[in-house]
N, CA and C of each residue as an Amber inpcrd file, in Angstrom:
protein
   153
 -65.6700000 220.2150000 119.3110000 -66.0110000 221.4570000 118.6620000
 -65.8580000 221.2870000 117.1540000 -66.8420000 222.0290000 116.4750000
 -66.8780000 221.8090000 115.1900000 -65.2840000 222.5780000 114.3640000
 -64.7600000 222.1500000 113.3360000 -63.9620000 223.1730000 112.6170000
 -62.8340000 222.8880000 113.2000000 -62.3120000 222.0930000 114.4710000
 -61.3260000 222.6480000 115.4250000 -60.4980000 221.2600000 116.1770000
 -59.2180000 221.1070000 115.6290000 -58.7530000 219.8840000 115.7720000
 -59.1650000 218.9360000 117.4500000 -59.0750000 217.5020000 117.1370000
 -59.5220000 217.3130000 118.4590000 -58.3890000 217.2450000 119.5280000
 -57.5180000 217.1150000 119.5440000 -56.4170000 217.4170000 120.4990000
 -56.1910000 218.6340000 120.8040000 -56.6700000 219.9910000 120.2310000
 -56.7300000 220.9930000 121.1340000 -57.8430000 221.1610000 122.1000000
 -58.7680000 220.2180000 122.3980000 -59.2390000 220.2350000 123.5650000
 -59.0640000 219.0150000 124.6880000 -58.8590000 219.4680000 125.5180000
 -59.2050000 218.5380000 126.6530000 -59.8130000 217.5110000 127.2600000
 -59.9770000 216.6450000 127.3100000 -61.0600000 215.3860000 127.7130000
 -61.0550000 214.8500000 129.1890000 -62.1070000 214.4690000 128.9640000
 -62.3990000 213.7710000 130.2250000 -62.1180000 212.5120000 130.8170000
 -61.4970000 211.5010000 131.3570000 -61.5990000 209.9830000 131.5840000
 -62.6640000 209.3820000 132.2790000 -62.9100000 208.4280000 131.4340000
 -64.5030000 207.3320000 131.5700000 -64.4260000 207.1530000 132.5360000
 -62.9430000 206.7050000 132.8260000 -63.1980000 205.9280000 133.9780000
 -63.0910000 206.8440000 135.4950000 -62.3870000 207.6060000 135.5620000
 -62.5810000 208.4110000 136.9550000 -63.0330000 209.8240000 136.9020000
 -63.3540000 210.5000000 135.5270000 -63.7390000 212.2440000 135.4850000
 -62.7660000 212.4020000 135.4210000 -61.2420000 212.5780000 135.4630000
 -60.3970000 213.5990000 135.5530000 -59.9030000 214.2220000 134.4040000
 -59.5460000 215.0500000 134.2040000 -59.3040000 216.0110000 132.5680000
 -57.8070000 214.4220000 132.3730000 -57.8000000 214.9190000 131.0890000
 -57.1630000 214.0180000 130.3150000 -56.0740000 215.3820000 129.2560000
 -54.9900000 215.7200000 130.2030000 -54.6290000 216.7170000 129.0380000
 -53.7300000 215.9610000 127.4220000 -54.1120000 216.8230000 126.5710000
 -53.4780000 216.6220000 125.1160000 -52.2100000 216.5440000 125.3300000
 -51.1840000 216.0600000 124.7280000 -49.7030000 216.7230000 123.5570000
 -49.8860000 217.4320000 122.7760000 -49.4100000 218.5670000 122.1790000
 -49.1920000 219.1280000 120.8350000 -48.8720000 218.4130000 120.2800000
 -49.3040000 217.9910000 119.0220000 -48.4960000 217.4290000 117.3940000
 -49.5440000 216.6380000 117.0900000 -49.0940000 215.8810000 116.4990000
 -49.8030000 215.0360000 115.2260000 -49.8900000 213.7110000 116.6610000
 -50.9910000 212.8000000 116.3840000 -50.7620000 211.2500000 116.8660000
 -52.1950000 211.1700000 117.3790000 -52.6370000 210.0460000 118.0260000
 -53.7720000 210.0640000 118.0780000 -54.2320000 210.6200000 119.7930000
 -55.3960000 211.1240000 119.9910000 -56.0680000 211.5820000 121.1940000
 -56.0640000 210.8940000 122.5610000 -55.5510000 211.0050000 123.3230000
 -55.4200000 210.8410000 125.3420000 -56.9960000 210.2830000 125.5870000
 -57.3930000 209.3450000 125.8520000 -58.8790000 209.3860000 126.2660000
 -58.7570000 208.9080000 127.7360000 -57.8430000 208.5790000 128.3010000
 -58.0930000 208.0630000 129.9090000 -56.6000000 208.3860000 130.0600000
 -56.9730000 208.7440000 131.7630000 -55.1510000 209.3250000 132.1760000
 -54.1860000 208.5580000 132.6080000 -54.3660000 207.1830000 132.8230000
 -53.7690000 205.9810000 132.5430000 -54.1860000 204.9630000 132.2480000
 -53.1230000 204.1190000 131.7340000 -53.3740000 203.0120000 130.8670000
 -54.2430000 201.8390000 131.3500000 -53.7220000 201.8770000 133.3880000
 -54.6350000 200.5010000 133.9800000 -56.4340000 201.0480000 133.3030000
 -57.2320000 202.3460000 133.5070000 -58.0120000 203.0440000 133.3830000
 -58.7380000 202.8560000 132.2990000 -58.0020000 202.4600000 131.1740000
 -58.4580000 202.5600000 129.9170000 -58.3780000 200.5220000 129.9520000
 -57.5560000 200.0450000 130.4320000 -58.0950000 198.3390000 130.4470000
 -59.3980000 198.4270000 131.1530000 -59.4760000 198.8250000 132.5480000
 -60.6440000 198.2440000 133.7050000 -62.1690000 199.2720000 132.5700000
 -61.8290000 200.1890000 131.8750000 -63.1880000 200.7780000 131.4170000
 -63.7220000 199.7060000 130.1280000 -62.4050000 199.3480000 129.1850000
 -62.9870000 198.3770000 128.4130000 -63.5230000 196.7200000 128.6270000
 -62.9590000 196.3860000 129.8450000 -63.0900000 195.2640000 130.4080000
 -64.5150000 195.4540000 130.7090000 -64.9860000 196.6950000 131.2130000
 -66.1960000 196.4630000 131.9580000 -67.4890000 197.0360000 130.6850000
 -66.5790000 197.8390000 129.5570000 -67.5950000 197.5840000 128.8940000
 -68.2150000 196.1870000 127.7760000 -67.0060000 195.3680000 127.9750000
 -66.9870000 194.1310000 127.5990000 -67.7150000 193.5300000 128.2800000
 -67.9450000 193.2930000 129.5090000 -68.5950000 192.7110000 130.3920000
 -70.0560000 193.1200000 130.0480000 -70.1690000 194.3780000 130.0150000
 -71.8220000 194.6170000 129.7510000 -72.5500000 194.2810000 128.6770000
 -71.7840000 193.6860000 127.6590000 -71.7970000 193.7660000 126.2650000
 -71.7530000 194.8690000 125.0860000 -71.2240000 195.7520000 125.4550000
 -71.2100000 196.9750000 124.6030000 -69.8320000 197.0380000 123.8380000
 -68.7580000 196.2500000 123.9290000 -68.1600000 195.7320000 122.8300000
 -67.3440000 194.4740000 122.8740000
């Protein structure tokens, strides 16, 4: 959302859909709801070549 910090909203994880809730405060943004989740999504976007 425009105007509107990004940790007050909610996200989604790449790797399975499930909401990804925030912390309050300062630090950087939740993007997958665990950590194995966030290896196997970059692994596989490594694999495809997309980074």
């Amino acid at each position: 959302m425009m105007g509107q910090p990004a940790k007050s909203h909610d996200v989604t994880c790449p790797q399975c859909g499930s909401e990804v809730k925030q912390t309050p405060g300062v630090g950087r943004v939740k993007e997958f709801c665990k950590p194995s989740h966030g290896r196997a999504w970059r692994a596989r976007m490594r694999h495809a070549g997309w980074l």
